[in-house]
Amino acid sequence: MLKLSYRYDQTAARLEVDGLPDFSSGHGDSVIGILSAWRLQLVGAPELEGKRDHLEALMAVVFPYARHQISGVSRPEGWSHHPVSIRPVDGGHQLGLTSSQPDVPP
């Protein structure tokens, strides 16, 4: 098997994704078509990691939240899509994640 890993770095964040090409969908051997794991490191925050469904839930919350914040039409209650939530707090943002592992606090 041809395992692929990609890392995306920004000033305050690093995203690493691991997976395999999906040759049945016509992907090349350098394209992740089957996501197996991801890790997100944000400066000053614990590392986040998970499977594809966790990353999809994170994106389902962060994208609309960011669009509303940028457009100036923020929602005080924030956005939520289990297991992820985000809301404005005291000039910042609070990201909440509920772990699928037992005995891990949000």
GROMACS .gro file of N, CA and C in nm:
model
  318
    1MET      N    1   0.084  -0.119   0.000
    1MET     CA    2   0.000   0.000   0.000
    1MET      C    3   0.088   0.124   0.000
    2LEU      N    4   0.036   0.227  -0.061
    2LEU     CA    5   0.107   0.354  -0.074
    2LEU      C    6   0.046   0.455   0.021
    3LYS      N    7   0.101   0.462   0.144
    3LYS     CA    8   0.050   0.557   0.243
    3LYS      C    9   0.105   0.695   0.212
    4LEU      N   10   0.018   0.795   0.215
    4LEU     CA   11   0.056   0.933   0.189
    4LEU      C   12   0.037   1.016   0.315
    5SER      N   13   0.125   1.112   0.335
    5SER     CA   14   0.112   1.207   0.445
    5SER      C   15   0.144   1.345   0.391
    6TYR      N   16   0.057   1.440   0.423
    6TYR     CA   17   0.080   1.579   0.383
    6TYR      C   18   0.073   1.667   0.506
    7ARG      N   19   0.154   1.771   0.506
    7ARG     CA   20   0.156   1.865   0.618
    7ARG      C   21   0.139   2.006   0.562
    8TYR      N   22   0.048   2.081   0.625
    8TYR     CA   23   0.020   2.219   0.586
    8TYR      C   24   0.052   2.307   0.707
    9ASP      N   25   0.144   2.401   0.688
    9ASP     CA   26   0.187   2.489   0.797
    9ASP      C   27   0.142   2.632   0.773
   10GLN      N   28   0.092   2.694   0.877
   10GLN     CA   29   0.062   2.836   0.879
   10GLN      C   30   0.128   2.893   1.005
   11THR      N   31   0.117   3.021   1.026
   11THR     CA   32   0.184   3.085   1.138
   11THR      C   33   0.147   3.022   1.272
   12ALA      N   34   0.019   3.000   1.297
   12ALA     CA   35  -0.026   2.953   1.428
   12ALA      C   36  -0.090   2.814   1.422
   13ALA      N   37  -0.077   2.745   1.309
   13ALA     CA   38  -0.143   2.615   1.297
   13ALA      C   39  -0.064   2.521   1.206
   14ARG      N   40  -0.078   2.393   1.233
   14ARG     CA   41  -0.021   2.289   1.146
   14ARG      C   42  -0.125   2.178   1.133
   15LEU      N   43  -0.156   2.140   1.010
   15LEU     CA   44  -0.249   2.030   0.983
   15LEU      C   45  -0.172   1.921   0.911
   16GLU      N   46  -0.182   1.799   0.963
   16GLU     CA   47  -0.122   1.682   0.898
   16GLU      C   48  -0.233   1.585   0.865
   17VAL      N   49  -0.234   1.536   0.742
   17VAL     CA   50  -0.334   1.439   0.699
   17VAL      C   51  -0.262   1.315   0.645
   18ASP      N   52  -0.317   1.198   0.676
   18ASP     CA   53  -0.263   1.071   0.629
   18ASP      C   54  -0.373   0.997   0.556
   19GLY      N   55  -0.334   0.924   0.455
   19GLY     CA   56  -0.433   0.845   0.384
   19GLY      C   57  -0.372   0.768   0.268
   20LEU      N   58  -0.461   0.721   0.184
   20LEU     CA   59  -0.423   0.639   0.069
   20LEU      C   60  -0.487   0.694  -0.057
   21PRO      N   61  -0.425   0.672  -0.172
   21PRO     CA   62  -0.492   0.709  -0.297
   21PRO      C   63  -0.612   0.617  -0.319
   22ASP      N   64  -0.714   0.668  -0.384
   22ASP     CA   65  -0.831   0.587  -0.419
   22ASP      C   66  -0.825   0.561  -0.569
   23PHE      N   67  -0.754   0.456  -0.606
   23PHE     CA   68  -0.735   0.427  -0.748
   23PHE      C   69  -0.866   0.392  -0.816
   24SER      N   70  -0.964   0.340  -0.742
   24SER     CA   71  -1.093   0.307  -0.802
   24SER      C   72  -1.169   0.432  -0.845
   25SER      N   73  -1.132   0.548  -0.791
   25SER     CA   74  -1.195   0.674  -0.831
   25SER      C   75  -1.110   0.751  -0.932
   26GLY      N   76  -1.003   0.688  -0.977
   26GLY     CA   77  -0.919   0.752  -1.077
   26GLY      C   78  -0.818   0.850  -1.021
   27HIS      N   79  -0.795   0.848  -0.891
   27HIS     CA   80  -0.696   0.938  -0.831
   27HIS      C   81  -0.556   0.893  -0.868
   28GLY      N   82  -0.466   0.990  -0.880
   28GLY     CA   83  -0.326   0.958  -0.901
   28GLY      C   84  -0.263   0.906  -0.774
   29ASP      N   85  -0.138   0.863  -0.783
   29ASP     CA   86  -0.073   0.805  -0.666
   29ASP      C   87  -0.021   0.910  -0.567
   30SER      N   88  -0.046   1.038  -0.594
   30SER     CA   89  -0.005   1.143  -0.499
   30SER      C   90  -0.125   1.219  -0.441
   31VAL      N   91  -0.246   1.163  -0.457
   31VAL     CA   92  -0.368   1.227  -0.409
   31VAL      C   93  -0.431   1.140  -0.300
   32ILE      N   94  -0.459   1.199  -0.185
   32ILE     CA   95  -0.527   1.124  -0.079
   32ILE      C   96  -0.675   1.118  -0.113
   33GLY      N   97  -0.723   0.999  -0.138
   33GLY     CA   98  -0.865   0.978  -0.166
   33GLY      C   99  -0.935   0.909  -0.050
   34ILE      N  100  -0.857   0.840   0.031
   34ILE     CA  101  -0.910   0.771   0.149
   34ILE      C  102  -0.835   0.826   0.270
   35LEU      N  103  -0.900   0.912   0.346
   35LEU     CA  104  -0.837   0.976   0.462
   35LEU      C  105  -0.841   0.880   0.580
   36SER      N  106  -0.724   0.853   0.638
   36SER     CA  107  -0.721   0.759   0.751
   36SER      C  108  -0.701   0.830   0.885
   37ALA      N  109  -0.632   0.945   0.886
   37ALA     CA  110  -0.610   1.015   1.012
   37ALA      C  111  -0.568   1.159   0.983
   38TRP      N  112  -0.588   1.245   1.084
   38TRP     CA  113  -0.544   1.384   1.074
   38TRP      C  114  -0.505   1.432   1.212
   39ARG      N  115  -0.418   1.533   1.216
   39ARG     CA  116  -0.375   1.597   1.339
   39ARG      C  117  -0.370   1.747   1.316
   40LEU      N  118  -0.422   1.823   1.409
   40LEU     CA  119  -0.421   1.968   1.399
   40LEU      C  120  -0.356   2.024   1.524
   41GLN      N  121  -0.253   2.105   1.505
   41GLN     CA  122  -0.185   2.171   1.616
   41GLN      C  123  -0.210   2.320   1.603
   42LEU      N  124  -0.270   2.378   1.707
   42LEU     CA  125  -0.293   2.522   1.714
   42LEU      C  126  -0.206   2.577   1.826
   43VAL      N  127  -0.141   2.689   1.803
   43VAL     CA  128  -0.055   2.747   1.905
   43VAL      C  129  -0.135   2.774   2.032
   44GLY      N  130  -0.085   2.729   2.144
   44GLY     CA  131  -0.149   2.752   2.273
   44GLY      C  132  -0.269   2.664   2.301
   45ALA      N  133  -0.285   2.556   2.224
   45ALA     CA  134  -0.400   2.466   2.244
   45ALA      C  135  -0.352   2.321   2.234
   46PRO      N  136  -0.428   2.229   2.293
   46PRO     CA  137  -0.392   2.088   2.281
   46PRO      C  138  -0.401   2.042   2.135
   47GLU      N  139  -0.325   1.941   2.101
   47GLU     CA  140  -0.331   1.884   1.966
   47GLU      C  141  -0.464   1.813   1.947
   48LEU      N  142  -0.523   1.830   1.830
   48LEU     CA  143  -0.648   1.762   1.794
   48LEU      C  144  -0.615   1.655   1.692
   49GLU      N  145  -0.685   1.544   1.699
   49GLU     CA  146  -0.664   1.438   1.602
   49GLU      C  147  -0.789   1.355   1.589
   50GLY      N  148  -0.799   1.282   1.479
   50GLY     CA  149  -0.915   1.199   1.462
   50GLY      C  150  -0.919   1.132   1.327
   51LYS      N  151  -1.034   1.077   1.299
   51LYS     CA  152  -1.060   1.012   1.171
   51LYS      C  153  -1.134   1.109   1.081
   52ARG      N  154  -1.175   1.060   0.966
   52ARG     CA  155  -1.239   1.145   0.866
   52ARG      C  156  -1.365   1.212   0.919
   53ASP      N  157  -1.450   1.138   0.991
   53ASP     CA  158  -1.576   1.196   1.039
   53ASP      C  159  -1.551   1.311   1.137
   54HIS      N  160  -1.444   1.303   1.215
   54HIS     CA  161  -1.411   1.413   1.307
   54HIS      C  162  -1.369   1.538   1.230
   55LEU      N  163  -1.289   1.520   1.125
   55LEU     CA  164  -1.246   1.634   1.044
   55LEU      C  165  -1.364   1.697   0.971
   56GLU      N  166  -1.455   1.614   0.921
   56GLU     CA  167  -1.575   1.666   0.854
   56GLU      C  168  -1.660   1.747   0.951
   57ALA      N  169  -1.675   1.700   1.074
   57ALA     CA  170  -1.753   1.773   1.175
   57ALA      C  171  -1.685   1.906   1.208
   58LEU      N  172  -1.552   1.906   1.218
   58LEU     CA  173  -1.479   2.030   1.246
   58LEU      C  174  -1.500   2.131   1.134
   59MET      N  175  -1.489   2.087   1.010
   59MET     CA  176  -1.508   2.177   0.896
   59MET      C  177  -1.652   2.225   0.886
   60ALA      N  178  -1.748   2.138   0.920
   60ALA     CA  179  -1.890   2.175   0.913
   60ALA      C  180  -1.923   2.286   1.012
   61VAL      N  181  -1.844   2.302   1.116
   61VAL     CA  182  -1.866   2.407   1.215
   61VAL      C  183  -1.780   2.530   1.187
   62VAL      N  184  -1.652   2.510   1.159
   62VAL     CA  185  -1.560   2.622   1.144
   62VAL      C  186  -1.588   2.705   1.019
   63PHE      N  187  -1.617   2.642   0.906
   63PHE     CA  188  -1.640   2.718   0.782
   63PHE      C  189  -1.756   2.816   0.793
   64PRO      N  190  -1.877   2.773   0.832
   64PRO     CA  191  -1.986   2.871   0.842
   64PRO      C  192  -1.962   2.974   0.952
   65TYR      N  193  -1.900   2.933   1.061
   65TYR     CA  194  -1.868   3.028   1.168
   65TYR      C  195  -1.775   3.137   1.116
   66ALA      N  196  -1.670   3.097   1.045
   66ALA     CA  197  -1.574   3.194   0.991
   66ALA      C  198  -1.640   3.287   0.890
   67ARG      N  199  -1.725   3.232   0.803
   67ARG     CA  200  -1.796   3.316   0.705
   67ARG      C  201  -1.880   3.421   0.774
   68HIS      N  202  -1.953   3.382   0.876
   68HIS     CA  203  -2.037   3.478   0.949
   68HIS      C  204  -1.953   3.581   1.024
   69GLN      N  205  -1.844   3.539   1.085
   69GLN     CA  206  -1.758   3.632   1.157
   69GLN      C  207  -1.697   3.735   1.061
   70ILE      N  208  -1.650   3.689   0.947
   70ILE     CA  209  -1.587   3.779   0.849
   70ILE      C  210  -1.688   3.876   0.791
   71SER      N  211  -1.811   3.829   0.768
   71SER     CA  212  -1.914   3.915   0.708
   71SER      C  213  -1.974   4.012   0.810
   72GLY      N  214  -1.943   3.995   0.938
   72GLY     CA  215  -1.997   4.083   1.041
   72GLY      C  216  -2.134   4.042   1.090
   73VAL      N  217  -2.180   3.924   1.050
   73VAL     CA  218  -2.311   3.874   1.093
   73VAL      C  219  -2.288   3.754   1.184
   74SER      N  220  -2.226   3.781   1.298
   74SER     CA  221  -2.194   3.670   1.388
   74SER      C  222  -2.318   3.623   1.461
   75ARG      N  223  -2.312   3.499   1.505
   75ARG     CA  224  -2.419   3.440   1.585
   75ARG      C  225  -2.366   3.425   1.727
   76PRO      N  226  -2.427   3.495   1.823
   76PRO     CA  227  -2.376   3.488   1.961
   76PRO      C  228  -2.372   3.345   2.016
   77GLU      N  229  -2.464   3.261   1.971
   77GLU     CA  230  -2.466   3.124   2.022
   77GLU      C  231  -2.364   3.035   1.951
   78GLY      N  232  -2.303   3.086   1.842
   78GLY     CA  233  -2.201   3.010   1.770
   78GLY      C  234  -2.261   2.903   1.682
   79TRP      N  235  -2.182   2.801   1.656
   79TRP     CA  236  -2.222   2.690   1.569
   79TRP      C  237  -2.190   2.559   1.639
   80SER      N  238  -2.271   2.459   1.611
   80SER     CA  239  -2.247   2.329   1.671
   80SER      C  240  -2.285   2.218   1.573
   81HIS      N  241  -2.203   2.117   1.566
   81HIS     CA  242  -2.229   1.996   1.488
   81HIS      C  243  -2.154   1.886   1.561
   82HIS      N  244  -2.229   1.804   1.636
   82HIS     CA  245  -2.166   1.707   1.725
   82HIS      C  246  -2.053   1.636   1.652
   83PRO      N  247  -1.938   1.625   1.706
   83PRO     CA  248  -1.890   1.653   1.840
   83PRO      C  249  -1.816   1.787   1.854
   84VAL      N  250  -1.843   1.883   1.763
   84VAL     CA  251  -1.768   2.008   1.760
   84VAL      C  252  -1.861   2.127   1.782
   85SER      N  253  -1.813   2.226   1.857
   85SER     CA  254  -1.888   2.352   1.871
   85SER      C  255  -1.787   2.467   1.875
   86ILE      N  256  -1.831   2.584   1.830
   86ILE     CA  257  -1.747   2.703   1.835
   86ILE      C  258  -1.836   2.823   1.860
   87ARG      N  259  -1.787   2.916   1.943
   87ARG     CA  260  -1.866   3.036   1.972
   87ARG      C  261  -1.772   3.150   2.008
   88PRO      N  262  -1.820   3.274   1.989
   88PRO     CA  263  -1.739   3.389   2.029
   88PRO      C  264  -1.738   3.404   2.181
   89VAL      N  265  -1.621   3.437   2.236
   89VAL     CA  266  -1.605   3.455   2.380
   89VAL      C  267  -1.505   3.567   2.406
   90ASP      N  268  -1.551   3.675   2.466
   90ASP     CA  269  -1.463   3.784   2.511
   90ASP      C  270  -1.359   3.826   2.406
   91GLY      N  271  -1.405   3.855   2.286
   91GLY     CA  272  -1.314   3.900   2.181
   91GLY      C  273  -1.233   3.790   2.117
   92GLY      N  274  -1.257   3.667   2.155
   92GLY     CA  275  -1.187   3.551   2.097
   92GLY      C  276  -1.288   3.447   2.053
   93HIS      N  277  -1.245   3.325   2.049
   93HIS     CA  278  -1.331   3.215   2.004
   93HIS      C  279  -1.305   3.093   2.090
   94GLN      N  280  -1.411   3.022   2.124
   94GLN     CA  281  -1.397   2.901   2.204
   94GLN      C  282  -1.439   2.782   2.118
   95LEU      N  283  -1.343   2.693   2.096
   95LEU     CA  284  -1.367   2.572   2.019
   95LEU      C  285  -1.382   2.458   2.116
   96GLY      N  286  -1.494   2.387   2.109
   96GLY     CA  287  -1.519   2.274   2.197
   96GLY      C  288  -1.525   2.145   2.118
   97LEU      N  289  -1.456   2.043   2.166
   97LEU     CA  290  -1.455   1.913   2.100
   97LEU      C  291  -1.488   1.807   2.203
   98THR      N  292  -1.581   1.722   2.171
   98THR     CA  293  -1.616   1.611   2.258
   98THR      C  294  -1.546   1.487   2.204
   99SER      N  295  -1.460   1.427   2.285
   99SER     CA  296  -1.383   1.312   2.243
   99SER      C  297  -1.471   1.188   2.232
  100SER      N  298  -1.436   1.102   2.137
  100SER     CA  299  -1.506   0.974   2.126
  100SER      C  300  -1.442   0.871   2.219
  101GLN      N  301  -1.333   0.909   2.286
  101GLN     CA  302  -1.265   0.821   2.381
  101GLN      C  303  -1.324   0.842   2.520
  102PRO      N  304  -1.340   0.736   2.598
  102PRO     CA  305  -1.394   0.751   2.733
  102PRO      C  306  -1.299   0.827   2.824
  103ASP      N  307  -1.355   0.898   2.919
  103ASP     CA  308  -1.280   0.970   3.023
  103ASP      C  309  -1.188   1.080   2.969
  104VAL      N  310  -1.222   1.138   2.854
  104VAL     CA  311  -1.147   1.251   2.799
  104VAL      C  312  -1.242   1.371   2.801
  105PRO      N  313  -1.211   1.472   2.884
  105PRO     CA  314  -1.302   1.588   2.893
  105PRO      C  315  -1.299   1.670   2.764
  106PRO      N  316  -1.407   1.746   2.737
  106PRO     CA  317  -1.410   1.830   2.616
  106PRO      C  318  -1.307   1.941   2.621
   0.00000   0.00000   0.00000
